PDB file of C-alpha atoms in Angstrom:
ATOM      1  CA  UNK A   1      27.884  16.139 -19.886  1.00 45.00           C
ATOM      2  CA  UNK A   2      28.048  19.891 -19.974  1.00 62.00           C
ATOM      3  CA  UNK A   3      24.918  22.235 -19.033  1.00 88.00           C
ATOM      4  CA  UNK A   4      22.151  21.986 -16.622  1.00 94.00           C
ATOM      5  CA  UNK A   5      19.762  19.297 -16.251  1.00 97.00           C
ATOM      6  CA  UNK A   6      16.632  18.092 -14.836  1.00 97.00           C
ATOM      7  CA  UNK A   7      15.569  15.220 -13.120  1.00 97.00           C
ATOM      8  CA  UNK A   8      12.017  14.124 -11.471  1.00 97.00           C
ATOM      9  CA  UNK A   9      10.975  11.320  -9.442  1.00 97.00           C
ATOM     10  CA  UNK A  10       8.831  10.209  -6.993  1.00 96.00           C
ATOM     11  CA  UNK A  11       9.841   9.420  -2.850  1.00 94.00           C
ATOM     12  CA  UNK A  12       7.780   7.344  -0.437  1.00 94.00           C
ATOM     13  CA  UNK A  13       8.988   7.839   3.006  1.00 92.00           C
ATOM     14  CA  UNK A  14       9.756   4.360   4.484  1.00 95.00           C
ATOM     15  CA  UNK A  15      10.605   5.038   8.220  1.00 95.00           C
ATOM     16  CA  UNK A  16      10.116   7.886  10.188  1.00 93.00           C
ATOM     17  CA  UNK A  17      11.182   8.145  13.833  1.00 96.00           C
ATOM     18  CA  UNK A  18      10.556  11.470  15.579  1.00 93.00           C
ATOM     19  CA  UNK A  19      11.683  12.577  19.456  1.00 95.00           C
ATOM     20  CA  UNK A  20      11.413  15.730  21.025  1.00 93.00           C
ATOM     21  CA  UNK A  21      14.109  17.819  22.209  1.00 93.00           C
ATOM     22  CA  UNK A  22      13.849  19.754  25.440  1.00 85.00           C
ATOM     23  CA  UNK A  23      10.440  20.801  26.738  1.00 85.00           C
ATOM     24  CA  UNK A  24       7.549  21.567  25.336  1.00 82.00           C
ATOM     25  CA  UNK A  25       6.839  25.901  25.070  1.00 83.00           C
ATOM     26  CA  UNK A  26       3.790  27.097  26.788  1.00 81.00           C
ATOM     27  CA  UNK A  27       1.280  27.535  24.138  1.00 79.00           C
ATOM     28  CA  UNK A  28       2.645  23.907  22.802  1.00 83.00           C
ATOM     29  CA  UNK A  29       5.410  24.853  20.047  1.00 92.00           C
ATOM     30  CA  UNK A  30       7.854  22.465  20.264  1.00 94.00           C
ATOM     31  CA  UNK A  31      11.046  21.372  18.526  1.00 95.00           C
ATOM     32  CA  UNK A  32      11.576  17.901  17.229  1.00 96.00           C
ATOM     33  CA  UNK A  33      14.212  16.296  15.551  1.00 97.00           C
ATOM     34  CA  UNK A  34      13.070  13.348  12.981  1.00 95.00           C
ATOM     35  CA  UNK A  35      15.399  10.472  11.486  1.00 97.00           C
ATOM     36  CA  UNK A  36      14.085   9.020   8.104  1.00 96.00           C
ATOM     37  CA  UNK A  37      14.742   6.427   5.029  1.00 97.00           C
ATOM     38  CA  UNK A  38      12.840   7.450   2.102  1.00 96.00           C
ATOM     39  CA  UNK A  39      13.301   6.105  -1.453  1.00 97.00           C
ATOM     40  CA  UNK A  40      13.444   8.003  -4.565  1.00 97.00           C
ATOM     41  CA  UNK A  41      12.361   6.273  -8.081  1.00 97.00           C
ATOM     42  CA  UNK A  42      12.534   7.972 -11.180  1.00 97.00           C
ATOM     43  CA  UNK A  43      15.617   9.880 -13.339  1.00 97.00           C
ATOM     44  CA  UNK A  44      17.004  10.187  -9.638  1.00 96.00           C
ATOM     45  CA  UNK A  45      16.454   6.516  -8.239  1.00 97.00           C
ATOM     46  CA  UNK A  46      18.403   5.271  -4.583  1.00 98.00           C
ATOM     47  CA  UNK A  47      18.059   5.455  -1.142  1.00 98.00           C
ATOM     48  CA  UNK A  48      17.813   8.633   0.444  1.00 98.00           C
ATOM     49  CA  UNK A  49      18.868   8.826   4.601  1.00 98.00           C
ATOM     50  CA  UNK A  50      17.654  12.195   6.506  1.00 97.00           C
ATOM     51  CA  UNK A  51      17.777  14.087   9.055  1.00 98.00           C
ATOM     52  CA  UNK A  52      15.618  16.569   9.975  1.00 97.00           C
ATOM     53  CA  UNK A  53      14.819  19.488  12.966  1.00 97.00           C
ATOM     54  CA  UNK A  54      11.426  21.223  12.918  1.00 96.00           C
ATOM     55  CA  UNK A  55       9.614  23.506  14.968  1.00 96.00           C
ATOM     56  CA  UNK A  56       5.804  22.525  15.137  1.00 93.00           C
ATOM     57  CA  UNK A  57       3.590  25.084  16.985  1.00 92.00           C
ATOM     58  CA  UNK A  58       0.564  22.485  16.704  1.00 90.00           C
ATOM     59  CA  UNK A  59       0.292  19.045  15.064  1.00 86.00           C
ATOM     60  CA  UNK A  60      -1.080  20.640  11.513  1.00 91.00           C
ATOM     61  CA  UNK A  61       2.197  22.524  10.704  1.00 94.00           C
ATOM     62  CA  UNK A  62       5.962  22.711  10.873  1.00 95.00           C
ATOM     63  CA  UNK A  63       8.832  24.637   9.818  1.00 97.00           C
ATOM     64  CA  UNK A  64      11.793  21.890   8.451  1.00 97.00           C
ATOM     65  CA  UNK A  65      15.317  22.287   8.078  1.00 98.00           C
ATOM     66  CA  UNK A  66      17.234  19.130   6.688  1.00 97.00           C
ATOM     67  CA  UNK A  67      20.271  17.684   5.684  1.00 98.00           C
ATOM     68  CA  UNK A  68      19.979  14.035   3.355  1.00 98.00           C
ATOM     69  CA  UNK A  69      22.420  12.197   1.485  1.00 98.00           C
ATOM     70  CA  UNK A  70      21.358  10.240  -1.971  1.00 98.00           C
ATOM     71  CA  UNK A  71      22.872   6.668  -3.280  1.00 98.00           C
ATOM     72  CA  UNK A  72      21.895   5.489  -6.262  1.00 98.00           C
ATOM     73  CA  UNK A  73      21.950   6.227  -9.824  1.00 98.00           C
ATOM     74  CA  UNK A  74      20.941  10.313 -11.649  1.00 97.00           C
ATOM     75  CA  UNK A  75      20.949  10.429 -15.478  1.00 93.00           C
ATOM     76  CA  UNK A  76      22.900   7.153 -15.723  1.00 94.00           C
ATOM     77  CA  UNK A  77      25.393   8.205 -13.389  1.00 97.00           C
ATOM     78  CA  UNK A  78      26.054   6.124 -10.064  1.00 98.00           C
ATOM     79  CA  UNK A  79      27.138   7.428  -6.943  1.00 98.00           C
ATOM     80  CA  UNK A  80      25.818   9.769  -4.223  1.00 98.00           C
ATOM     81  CA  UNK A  81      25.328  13.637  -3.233  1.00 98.00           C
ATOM     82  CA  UNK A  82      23.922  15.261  -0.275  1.00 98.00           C
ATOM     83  CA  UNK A  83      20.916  17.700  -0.247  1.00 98.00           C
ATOM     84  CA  UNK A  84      20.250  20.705   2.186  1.00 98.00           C
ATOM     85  CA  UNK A  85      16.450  21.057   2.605  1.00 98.00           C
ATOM     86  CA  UNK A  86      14.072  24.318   4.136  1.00 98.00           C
ATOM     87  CA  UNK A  87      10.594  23.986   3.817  1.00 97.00           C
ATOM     88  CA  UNK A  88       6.981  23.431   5.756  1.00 97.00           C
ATOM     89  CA  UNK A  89       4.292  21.167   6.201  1.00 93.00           C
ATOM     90  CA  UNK A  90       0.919  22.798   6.657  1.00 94.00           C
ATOM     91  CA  UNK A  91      -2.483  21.345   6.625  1.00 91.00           C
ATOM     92  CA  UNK A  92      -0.808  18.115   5.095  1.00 88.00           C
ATOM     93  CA  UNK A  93       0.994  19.811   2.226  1.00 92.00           C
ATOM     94  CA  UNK A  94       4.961  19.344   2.664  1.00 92.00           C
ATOM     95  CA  UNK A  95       6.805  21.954   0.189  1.00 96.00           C
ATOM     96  CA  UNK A  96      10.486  21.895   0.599  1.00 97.00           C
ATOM     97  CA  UNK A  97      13.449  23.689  -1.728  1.00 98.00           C
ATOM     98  CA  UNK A  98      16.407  21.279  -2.049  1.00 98.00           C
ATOM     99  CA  UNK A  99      20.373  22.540  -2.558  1.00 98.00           C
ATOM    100  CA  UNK A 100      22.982  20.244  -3.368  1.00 98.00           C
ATOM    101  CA  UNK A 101      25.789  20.336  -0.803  1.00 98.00           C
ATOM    102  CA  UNK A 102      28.942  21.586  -2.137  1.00 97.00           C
ATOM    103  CA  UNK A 103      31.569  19.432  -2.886  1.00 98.00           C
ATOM    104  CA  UNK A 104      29.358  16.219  -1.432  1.00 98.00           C
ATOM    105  CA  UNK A 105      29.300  13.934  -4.872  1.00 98.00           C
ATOM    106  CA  UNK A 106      30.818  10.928  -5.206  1.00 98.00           C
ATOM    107  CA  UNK A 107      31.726   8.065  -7.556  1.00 98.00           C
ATOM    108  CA  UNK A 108      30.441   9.048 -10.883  1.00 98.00           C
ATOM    109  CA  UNK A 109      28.348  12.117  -9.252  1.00 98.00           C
ATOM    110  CA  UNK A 110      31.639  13.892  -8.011  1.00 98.00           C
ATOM    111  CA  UNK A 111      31.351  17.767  -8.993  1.00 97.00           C
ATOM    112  CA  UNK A 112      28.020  17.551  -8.983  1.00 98.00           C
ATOM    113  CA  UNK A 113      26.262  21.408  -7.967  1.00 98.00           C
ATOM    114  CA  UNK A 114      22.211  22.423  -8.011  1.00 98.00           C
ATOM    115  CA  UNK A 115      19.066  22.817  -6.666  1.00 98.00           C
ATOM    116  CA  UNK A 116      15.125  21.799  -6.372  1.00 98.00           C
ATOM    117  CA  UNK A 117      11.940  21.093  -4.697  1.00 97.00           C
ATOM    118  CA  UNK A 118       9.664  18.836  -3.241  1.00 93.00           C
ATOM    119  CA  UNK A 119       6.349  18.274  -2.956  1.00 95.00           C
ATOM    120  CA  UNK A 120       4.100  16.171  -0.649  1.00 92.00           C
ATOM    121  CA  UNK A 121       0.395  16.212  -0.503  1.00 84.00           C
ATOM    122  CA  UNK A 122      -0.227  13.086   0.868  1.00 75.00           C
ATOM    123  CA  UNK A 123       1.127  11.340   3.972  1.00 76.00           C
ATOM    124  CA  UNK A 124       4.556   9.425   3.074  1.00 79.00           C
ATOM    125  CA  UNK A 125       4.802  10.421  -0.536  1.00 90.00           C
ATOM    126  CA  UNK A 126       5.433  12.958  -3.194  1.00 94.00           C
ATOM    127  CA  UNK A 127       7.659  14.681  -5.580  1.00 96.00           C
ATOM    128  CA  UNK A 128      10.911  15.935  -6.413  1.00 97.00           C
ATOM    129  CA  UNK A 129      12.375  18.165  -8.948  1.00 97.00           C
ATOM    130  CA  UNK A 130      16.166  18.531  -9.065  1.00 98.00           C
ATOM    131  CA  UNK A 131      17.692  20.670 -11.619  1.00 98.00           C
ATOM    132  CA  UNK A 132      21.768  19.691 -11.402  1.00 98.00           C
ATOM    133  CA  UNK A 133      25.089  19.965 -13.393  1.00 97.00           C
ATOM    134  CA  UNK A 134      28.718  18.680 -13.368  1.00 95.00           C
ATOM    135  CA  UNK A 135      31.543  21.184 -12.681  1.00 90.00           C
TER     136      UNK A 135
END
């Protein structure tokens, strides 16, 4: 399977637990770190596990940075990766760029290198583009 490839699917986000860390900055900015379990369904289809830390100045937006690992299957192949992931949510839009963590694939997804996006305008669902190939 030489060359680069796409893949799209869809995610629904199916826990989200958010805590603070350390105080809260006068003005109210804050930094929070959020533990998820979303699911992906589509030409990339598994469970995803994340972790995220974001900076929200007020409840409407937030600057993300994220780390989340993948198991399941992407064009027919079955194993897992792990994604690095900067992006915002503002006014109820999440936009996100995704990059596949170097040397993270396994079982049939070993070598695997890329990058992508996704896209949320409405609460615990959205979007995701990943374009990907084998090395």
């Amino acid at each position: 399977m030489a060359g680069q490839h796409t893949a799209k699917a869809t995610f629904r986000m199916l826990s989200w637990e958010e805590k603070p860390l350390g105080e809260e900055q006068e003005g109210g900015t804050r930094i929070v770190h959020a533990s998820t379990t979303q699911r992906f369904e589509g030409d990339v289809d598994g469970d995803v596990r994340a972790e995220y830390l974001m900076v929200r100045p007020d409840d409407t937006f937030a600057d993300i940075a994220g780390m989340l690992t993948v198991t399941g299957t992407l064009g027919g192949r079955r194993g897992g990766f792990a994604l690095r992931t900067n992006g915002t949510f503002d006014k109820g839009t999440l936009q996100a760029e995704l990059w596949v963590v170097p040397g993270s694939g396994t079982g049939e997804l070993a070598g695997i290198s890329g990058g992508g996006n996704y896209l949320s305008q409405e609460e615990a669902a959205g979007t995701v583009s990943l374009s990907y190939r084998f090395d």
